[in-house]
mmCIF file of C-alpha atoms and ligand atoms in Angstrom:
data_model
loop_
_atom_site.group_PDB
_atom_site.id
_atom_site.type_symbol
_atom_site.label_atom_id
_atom_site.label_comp_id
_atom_site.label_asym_id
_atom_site.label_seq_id
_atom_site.Cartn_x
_atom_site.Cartn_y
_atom_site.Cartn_z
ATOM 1 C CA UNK A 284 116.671 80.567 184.303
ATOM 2 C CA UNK A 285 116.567 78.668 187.274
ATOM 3 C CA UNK A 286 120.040 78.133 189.397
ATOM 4 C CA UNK A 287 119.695 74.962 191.504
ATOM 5 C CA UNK A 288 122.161 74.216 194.220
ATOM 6 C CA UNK A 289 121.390 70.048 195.049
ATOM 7 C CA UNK A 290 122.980 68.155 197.812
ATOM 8 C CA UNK A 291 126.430 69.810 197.616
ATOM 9 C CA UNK A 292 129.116 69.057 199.702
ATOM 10 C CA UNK A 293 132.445 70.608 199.666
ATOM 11 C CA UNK A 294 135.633 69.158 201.149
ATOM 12 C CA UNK A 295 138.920 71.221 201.544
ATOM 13 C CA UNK A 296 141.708 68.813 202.999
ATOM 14 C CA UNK A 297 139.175 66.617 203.907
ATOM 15 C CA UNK A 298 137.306 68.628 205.987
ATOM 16 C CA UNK A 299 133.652 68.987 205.075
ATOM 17 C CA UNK A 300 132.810 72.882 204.708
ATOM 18 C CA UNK A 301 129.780 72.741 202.930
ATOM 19 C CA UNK A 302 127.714 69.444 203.808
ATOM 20 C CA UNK A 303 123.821 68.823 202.268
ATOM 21 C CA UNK A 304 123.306 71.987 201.264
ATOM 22 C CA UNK A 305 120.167 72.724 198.677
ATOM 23 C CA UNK A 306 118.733 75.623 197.395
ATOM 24 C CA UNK A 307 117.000 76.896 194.547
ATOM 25 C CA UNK A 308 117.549 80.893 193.036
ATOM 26 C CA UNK A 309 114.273 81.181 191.293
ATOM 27 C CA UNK A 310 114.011 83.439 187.604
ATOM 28 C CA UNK A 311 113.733 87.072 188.581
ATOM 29 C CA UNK A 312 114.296 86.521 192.726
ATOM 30 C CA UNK A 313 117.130 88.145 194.671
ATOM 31 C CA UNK A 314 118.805 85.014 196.530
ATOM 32 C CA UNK A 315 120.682 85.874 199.698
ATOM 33 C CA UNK A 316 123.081 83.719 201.654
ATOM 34 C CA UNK A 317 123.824 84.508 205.018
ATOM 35 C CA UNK A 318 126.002 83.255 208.147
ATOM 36 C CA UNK A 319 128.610 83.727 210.664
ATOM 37 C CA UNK A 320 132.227 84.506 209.240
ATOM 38 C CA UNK A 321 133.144 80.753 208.128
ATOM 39 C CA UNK A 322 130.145 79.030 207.967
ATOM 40 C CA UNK A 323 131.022 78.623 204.358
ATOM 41 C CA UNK A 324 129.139 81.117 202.166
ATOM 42 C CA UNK A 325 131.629 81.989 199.711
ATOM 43 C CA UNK A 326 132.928 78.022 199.041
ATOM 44 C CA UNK A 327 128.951 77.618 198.443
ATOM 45 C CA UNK A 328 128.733 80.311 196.141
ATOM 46 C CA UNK A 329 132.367 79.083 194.557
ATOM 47 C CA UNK A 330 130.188 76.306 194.072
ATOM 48 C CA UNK A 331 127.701 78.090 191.711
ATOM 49 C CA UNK A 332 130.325 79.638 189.686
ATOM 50 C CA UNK A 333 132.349 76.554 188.992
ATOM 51 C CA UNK A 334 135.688 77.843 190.774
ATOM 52 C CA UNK A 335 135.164 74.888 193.014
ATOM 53 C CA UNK A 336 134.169 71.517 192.121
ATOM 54 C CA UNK A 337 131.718 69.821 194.635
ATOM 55 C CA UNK A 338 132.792 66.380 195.610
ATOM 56 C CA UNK A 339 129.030 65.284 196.143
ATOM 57 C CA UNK A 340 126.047 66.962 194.395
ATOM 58 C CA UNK A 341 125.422 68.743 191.546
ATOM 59 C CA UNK A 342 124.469 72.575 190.120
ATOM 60 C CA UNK A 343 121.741 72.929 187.626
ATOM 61 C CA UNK A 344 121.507 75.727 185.431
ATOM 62 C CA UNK A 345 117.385 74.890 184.358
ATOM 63 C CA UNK A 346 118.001 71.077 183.839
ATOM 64 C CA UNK A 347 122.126 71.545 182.868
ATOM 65 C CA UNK A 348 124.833 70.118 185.109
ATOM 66 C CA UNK A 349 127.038 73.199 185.181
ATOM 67 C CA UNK A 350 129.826 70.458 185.190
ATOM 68 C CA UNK A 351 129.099 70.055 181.891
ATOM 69 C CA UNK A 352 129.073 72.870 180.252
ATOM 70 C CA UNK A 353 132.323 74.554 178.240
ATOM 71 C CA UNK A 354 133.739 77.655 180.144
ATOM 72 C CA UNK A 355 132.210 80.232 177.600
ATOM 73 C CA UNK A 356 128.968 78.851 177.738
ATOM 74 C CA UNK A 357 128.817 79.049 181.724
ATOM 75 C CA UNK A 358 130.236 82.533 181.454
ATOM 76 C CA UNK A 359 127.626 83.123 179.044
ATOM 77 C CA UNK A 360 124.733 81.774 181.283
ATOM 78 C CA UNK A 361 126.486 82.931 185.234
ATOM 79 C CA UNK A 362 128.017 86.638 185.440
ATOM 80 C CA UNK A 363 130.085 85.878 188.893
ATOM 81 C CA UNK A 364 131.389 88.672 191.230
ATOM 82 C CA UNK A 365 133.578 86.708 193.173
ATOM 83 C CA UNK A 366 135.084 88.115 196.800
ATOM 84 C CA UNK A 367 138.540 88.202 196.074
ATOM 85 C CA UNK A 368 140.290 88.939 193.129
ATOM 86 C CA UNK A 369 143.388 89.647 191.666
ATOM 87 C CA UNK A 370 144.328 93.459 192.123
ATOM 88 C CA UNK A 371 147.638 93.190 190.056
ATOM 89 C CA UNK A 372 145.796 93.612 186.982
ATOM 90 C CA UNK A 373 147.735 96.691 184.729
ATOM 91 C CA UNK A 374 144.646 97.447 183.115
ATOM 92 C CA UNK A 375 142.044 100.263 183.069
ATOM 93 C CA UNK A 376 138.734 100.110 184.364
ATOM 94 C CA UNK A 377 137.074 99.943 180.784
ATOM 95 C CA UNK A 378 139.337 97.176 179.698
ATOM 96 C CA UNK A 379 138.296 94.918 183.113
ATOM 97 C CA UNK A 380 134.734 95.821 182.395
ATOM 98 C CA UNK A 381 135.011 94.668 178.541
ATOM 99 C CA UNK A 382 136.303 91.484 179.557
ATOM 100 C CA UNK A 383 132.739 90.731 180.461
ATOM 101 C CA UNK A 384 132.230 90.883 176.638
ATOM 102 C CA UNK A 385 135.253 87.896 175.953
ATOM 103 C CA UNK A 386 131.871 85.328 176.477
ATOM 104 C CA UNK A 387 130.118 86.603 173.401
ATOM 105 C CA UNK A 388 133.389 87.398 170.966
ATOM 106 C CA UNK A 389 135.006 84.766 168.553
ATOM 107 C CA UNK A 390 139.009 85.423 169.464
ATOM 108 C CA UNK A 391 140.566 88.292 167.928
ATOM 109 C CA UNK A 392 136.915 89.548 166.989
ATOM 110 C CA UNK A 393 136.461 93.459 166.980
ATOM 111 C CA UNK A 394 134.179 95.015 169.538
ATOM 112 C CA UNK A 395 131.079 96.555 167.894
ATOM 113 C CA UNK A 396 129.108 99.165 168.797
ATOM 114 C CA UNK A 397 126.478 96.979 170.331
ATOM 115 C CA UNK A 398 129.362 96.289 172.845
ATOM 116 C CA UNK A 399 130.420 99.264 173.514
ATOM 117 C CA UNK A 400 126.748 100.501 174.246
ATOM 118 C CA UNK A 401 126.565 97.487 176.761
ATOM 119 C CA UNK A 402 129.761 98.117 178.236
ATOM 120 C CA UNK A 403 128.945 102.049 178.584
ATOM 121 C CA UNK A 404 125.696 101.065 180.196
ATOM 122 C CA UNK A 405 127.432 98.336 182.723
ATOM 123 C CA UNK A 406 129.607 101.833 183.808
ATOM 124 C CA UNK A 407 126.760 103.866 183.844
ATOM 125 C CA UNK A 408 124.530 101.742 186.099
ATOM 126 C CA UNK A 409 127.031 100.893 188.783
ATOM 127 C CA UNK A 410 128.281 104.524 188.425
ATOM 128 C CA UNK A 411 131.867 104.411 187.336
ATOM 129 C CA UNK A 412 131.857 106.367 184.432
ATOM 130 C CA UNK A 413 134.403 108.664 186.306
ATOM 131 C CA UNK A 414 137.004 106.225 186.911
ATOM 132 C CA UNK A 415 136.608 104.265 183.492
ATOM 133 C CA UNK A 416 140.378 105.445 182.169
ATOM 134 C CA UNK A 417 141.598 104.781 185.569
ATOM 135 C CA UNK A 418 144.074 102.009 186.032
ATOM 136 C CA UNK A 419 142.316 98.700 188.224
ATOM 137 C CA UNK A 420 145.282 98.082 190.751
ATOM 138 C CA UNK A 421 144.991 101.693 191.772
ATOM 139 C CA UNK A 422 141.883 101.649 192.913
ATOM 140 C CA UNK A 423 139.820 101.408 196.346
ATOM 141 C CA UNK A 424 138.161 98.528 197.397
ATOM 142 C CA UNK A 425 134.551 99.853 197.194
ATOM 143 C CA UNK A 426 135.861 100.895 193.349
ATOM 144 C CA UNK A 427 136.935 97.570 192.541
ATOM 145 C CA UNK A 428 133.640 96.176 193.900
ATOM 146 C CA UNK A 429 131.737 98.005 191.352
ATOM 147 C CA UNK A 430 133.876 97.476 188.499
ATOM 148 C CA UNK A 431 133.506 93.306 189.117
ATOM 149 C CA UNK A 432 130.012 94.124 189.094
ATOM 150 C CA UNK A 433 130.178 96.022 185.822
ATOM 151 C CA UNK A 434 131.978 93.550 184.524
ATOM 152 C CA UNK A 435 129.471 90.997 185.202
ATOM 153 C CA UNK A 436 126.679 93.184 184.140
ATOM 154 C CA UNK A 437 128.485 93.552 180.696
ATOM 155 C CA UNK A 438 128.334 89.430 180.667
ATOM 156 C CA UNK A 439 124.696 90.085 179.968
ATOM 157 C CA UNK A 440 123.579 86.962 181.619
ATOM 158 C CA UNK A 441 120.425 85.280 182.868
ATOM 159 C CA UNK A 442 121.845 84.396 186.410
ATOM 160 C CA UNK A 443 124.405 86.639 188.490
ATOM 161 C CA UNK A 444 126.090 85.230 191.502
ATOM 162 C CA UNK A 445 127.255 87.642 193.839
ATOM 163 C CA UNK A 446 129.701 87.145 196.695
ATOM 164 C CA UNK A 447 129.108 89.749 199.339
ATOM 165 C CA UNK A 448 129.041 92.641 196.636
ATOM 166 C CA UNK A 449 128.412 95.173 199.060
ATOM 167 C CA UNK A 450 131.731 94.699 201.339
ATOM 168 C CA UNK A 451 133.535 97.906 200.866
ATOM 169 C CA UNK A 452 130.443 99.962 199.594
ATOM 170 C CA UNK A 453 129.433 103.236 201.271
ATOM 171 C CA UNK A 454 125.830 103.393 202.390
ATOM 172 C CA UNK A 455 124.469 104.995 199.384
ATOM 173 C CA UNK A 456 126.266 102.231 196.891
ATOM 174 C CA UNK A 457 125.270 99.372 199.043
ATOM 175 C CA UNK A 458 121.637 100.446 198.560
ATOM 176 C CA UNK A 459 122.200 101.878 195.090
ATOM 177 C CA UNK A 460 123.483 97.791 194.229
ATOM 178 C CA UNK A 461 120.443 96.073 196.090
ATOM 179 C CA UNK A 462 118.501 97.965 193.675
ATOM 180 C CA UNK A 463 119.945 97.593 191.059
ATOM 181 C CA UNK A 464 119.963 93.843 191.389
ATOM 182 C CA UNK A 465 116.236 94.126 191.670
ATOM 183 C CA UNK A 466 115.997 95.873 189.030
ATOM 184 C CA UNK A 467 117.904 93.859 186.610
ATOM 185 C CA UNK A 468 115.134 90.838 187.035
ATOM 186 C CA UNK A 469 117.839 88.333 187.174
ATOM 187 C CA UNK A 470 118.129 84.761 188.474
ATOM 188 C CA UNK A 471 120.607 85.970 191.255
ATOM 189 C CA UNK A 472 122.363 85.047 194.189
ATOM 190 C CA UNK A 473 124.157 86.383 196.847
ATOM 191 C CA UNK A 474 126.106 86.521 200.148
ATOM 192 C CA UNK A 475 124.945 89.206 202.185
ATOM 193 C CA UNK A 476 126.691 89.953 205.656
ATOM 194 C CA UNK A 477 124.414 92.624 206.616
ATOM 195 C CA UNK A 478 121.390 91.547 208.083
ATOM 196 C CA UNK A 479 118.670 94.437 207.470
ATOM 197 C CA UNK A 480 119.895 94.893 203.920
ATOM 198 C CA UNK A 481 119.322 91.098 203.232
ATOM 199 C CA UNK A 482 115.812 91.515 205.185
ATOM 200 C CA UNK A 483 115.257 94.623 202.352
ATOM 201 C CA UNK A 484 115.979 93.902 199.278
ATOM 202 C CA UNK A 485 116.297 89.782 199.177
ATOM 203 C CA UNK A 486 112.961 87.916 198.196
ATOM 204 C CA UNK A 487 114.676 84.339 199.736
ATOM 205 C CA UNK A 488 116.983 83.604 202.280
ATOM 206 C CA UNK A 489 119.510 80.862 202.967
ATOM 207 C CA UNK A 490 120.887 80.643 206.353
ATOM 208 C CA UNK A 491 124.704 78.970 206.678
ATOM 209 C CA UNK A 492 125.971 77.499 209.726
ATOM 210 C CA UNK A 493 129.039 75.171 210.121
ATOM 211 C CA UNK A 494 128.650 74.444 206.463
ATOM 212 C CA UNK A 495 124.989 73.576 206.531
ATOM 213 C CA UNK A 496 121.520 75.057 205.311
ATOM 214 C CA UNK A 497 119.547 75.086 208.619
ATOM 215 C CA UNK A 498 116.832 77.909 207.334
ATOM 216 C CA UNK A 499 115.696 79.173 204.274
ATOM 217 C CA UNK A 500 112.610 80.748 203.439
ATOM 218 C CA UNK A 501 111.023 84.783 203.015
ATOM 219 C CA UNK A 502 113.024 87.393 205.307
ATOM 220 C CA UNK A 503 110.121 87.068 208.153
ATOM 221 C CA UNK A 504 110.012 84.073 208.481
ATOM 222 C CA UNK A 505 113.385 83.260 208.278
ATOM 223 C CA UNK A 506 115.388 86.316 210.607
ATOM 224 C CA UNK A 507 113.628 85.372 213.689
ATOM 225 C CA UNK A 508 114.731 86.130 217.301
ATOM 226 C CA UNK A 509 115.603 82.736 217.757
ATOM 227 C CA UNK A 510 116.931 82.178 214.436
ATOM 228 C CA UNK A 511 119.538 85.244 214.813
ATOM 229 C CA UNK A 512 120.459 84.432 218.554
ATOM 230 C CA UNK A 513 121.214 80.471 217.437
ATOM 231 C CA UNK A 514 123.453 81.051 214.554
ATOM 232 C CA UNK A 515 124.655 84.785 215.034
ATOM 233 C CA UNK A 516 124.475 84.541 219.118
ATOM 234 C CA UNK A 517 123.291 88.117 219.018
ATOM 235 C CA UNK A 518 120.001 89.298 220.202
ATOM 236 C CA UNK A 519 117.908 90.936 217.806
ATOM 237 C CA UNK A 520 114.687 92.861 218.693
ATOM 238 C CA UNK A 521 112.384 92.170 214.845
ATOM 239 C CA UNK A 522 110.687 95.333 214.054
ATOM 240 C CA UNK A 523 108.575 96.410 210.691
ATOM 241 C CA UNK A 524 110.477 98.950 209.242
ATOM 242 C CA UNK A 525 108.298 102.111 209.308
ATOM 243 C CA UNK A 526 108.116 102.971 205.979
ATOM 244 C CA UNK A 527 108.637 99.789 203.968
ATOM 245 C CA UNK A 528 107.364 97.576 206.582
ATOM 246 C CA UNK A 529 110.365 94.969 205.708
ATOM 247 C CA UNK A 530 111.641 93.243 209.154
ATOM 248 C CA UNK A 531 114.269 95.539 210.375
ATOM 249 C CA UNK A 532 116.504 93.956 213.384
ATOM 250 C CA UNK A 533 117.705 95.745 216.185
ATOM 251 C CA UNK A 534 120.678 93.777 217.149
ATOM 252 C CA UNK A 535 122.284 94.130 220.744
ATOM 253 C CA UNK A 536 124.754 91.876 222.223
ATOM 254 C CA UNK A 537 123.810 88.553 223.472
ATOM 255 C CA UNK A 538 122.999 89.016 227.729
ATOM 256 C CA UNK A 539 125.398 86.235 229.014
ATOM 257 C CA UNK A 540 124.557 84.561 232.115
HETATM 258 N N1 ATP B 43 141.465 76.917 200.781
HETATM 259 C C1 ATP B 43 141.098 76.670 202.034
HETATM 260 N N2 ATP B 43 141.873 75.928 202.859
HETATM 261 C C2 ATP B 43 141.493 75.666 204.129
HETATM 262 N N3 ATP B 43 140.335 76.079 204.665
HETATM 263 C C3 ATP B 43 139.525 76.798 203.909
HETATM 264 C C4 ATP B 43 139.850 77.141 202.551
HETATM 265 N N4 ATP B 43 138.831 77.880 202.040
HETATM 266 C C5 ATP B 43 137.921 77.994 203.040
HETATM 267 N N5 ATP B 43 138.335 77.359 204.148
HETATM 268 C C6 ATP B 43 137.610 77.279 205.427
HETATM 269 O O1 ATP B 43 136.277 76.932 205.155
HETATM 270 C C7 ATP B 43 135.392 77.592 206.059
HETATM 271 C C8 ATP B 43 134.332 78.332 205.282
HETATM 272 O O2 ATP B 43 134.952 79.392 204.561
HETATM 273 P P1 ATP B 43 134.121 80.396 203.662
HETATM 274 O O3 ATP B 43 135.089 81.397 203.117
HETATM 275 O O4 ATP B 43 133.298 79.616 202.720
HETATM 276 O O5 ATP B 43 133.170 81.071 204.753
HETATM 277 P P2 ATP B 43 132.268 82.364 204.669
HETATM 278 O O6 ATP B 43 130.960 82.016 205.270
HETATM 279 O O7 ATP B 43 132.258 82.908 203.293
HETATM 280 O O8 ATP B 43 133.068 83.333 205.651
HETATM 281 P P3 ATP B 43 133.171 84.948 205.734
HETATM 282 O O9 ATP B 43 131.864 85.437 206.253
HETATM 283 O O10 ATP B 43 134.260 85.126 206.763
HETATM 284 O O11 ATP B 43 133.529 85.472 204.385
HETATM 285 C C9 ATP B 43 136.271 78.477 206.927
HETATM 286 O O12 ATP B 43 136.526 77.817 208.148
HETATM 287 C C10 ATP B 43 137.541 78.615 206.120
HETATM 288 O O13 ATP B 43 138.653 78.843 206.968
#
């Protein structure tokens, strides 16, 4: 299912943080949004996920105004990882992640074993099994990061939206994520801070800054010199990495005159 982003604008106290911006997250692509610290990534992707309301524009699930659509139905259709969340929850790990099951349940309905095989396989994949009787609140942030993502895998939806998942991720979980996203074969969509592991594993990018669109396009073409020094003023030497032969940036502060 295609996710359609379509001349959205975003006000907060009447300041514009999110003007014109358009994009489309195609069926099975890996969508990444990137930009400077405020240049107003996550109110985009708060966008997608219906915890903000644009004041101009729209966002099309295929041809459906997500405006439109009843809150089970959009968590249905969107799993959404947002980047902050409430930590306060007094709940264990396998209750947040079964949550992502509320979408599919009629209230008060028992969980079957179909759910409990989807929930098992949400732990599985983002490798929490080990912490699943552990209580939410007590864990670290790279912990809780993978348990919002379980619980949006257990949503079992066509289109994920991902807010910088890999903040708080070691090395080996920030790649073991990209992958997985791949290999999931969603519609999905994300903010991604670090540069080389957008240039990896995203098919699209979307560049922010001050609230507008001003690239999009494949990783090469899009993380140019140029491109890197206008919007992240840092210089970046664009090499193919040597064994994927992805661009892989060499960043170095910008030479000030
Ligand atoms: N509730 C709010 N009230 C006032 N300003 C806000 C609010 N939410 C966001 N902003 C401002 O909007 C701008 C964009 O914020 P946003 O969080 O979307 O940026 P971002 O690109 O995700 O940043 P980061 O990389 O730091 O996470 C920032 O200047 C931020 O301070």
């Amino acid at each position: 299912m295609t996710l359609a982003i379509e001349d959205v604008q975003v006000k907060i106290s009447g300041r514009a943080i999110v003007s014109d911006a358009s994009l489309i997250a195609a069926p099975g692509e890996v969508s990444g949004v990137i930009g400077p610290n405020g240049s107003g990534k996550s109110t985009l992707l708060r966008t997608a996920f219906r915890h903000l309301k644009p004041h101009a524009g729209r966002v099309l699930l295929g041809s459906t105004d997500i405006a439109t659509l009843r809150p089970a139905d959009l968590a249905r259709k969107v799993g959404a990882v947002p980047q902050e969340t409430r930590s306060d929850f007094d709940i264990t790990v396998r209750e947040m992640v079964t949550m992502g099951r509320t979408p599919h349940k009629h209230p008060f309905a028992a969980m079957t074993t179909a759910d409990h095989e989807i929930i098992g396989d949400a732990l599985s994949k983002t490798d929490i099994e080990q912490i699943a009787e552990r209580r939410y609140a007590t864990l670290s942030g790279g912990e809780r990061q993978r348990v919002l993502l379980a619980r949006a895998l257990a949503q079992r939806t066509e289109v994920l939206v991902l807010d910088e998942p890999t903040n708080h991720l070691d090395v080996r979980h920030q790649l073991d994520l990209m992958l997985l996203v791949r290999e999931l074969g969603l519609t999905t969509l994300m903010a991604v801070h670090d540069l080389n592991l957008a240039a990896g594993h995203c098919d699209r990018l979307h560049v922010l800054d001050g609230g507008r669109i001003v690239a999009s396009g494949k990783p090469a073409e899009v993380l140019t010199t140029d491109l890197v020094r206008d919007v992240f003023e840092v210089d970046a030497d664009v090499v193919a990495h040597p064994r994927t032969g992805v661009p892989h940036l060499i960043l170095s502060p910008l030479e000030r005159p």
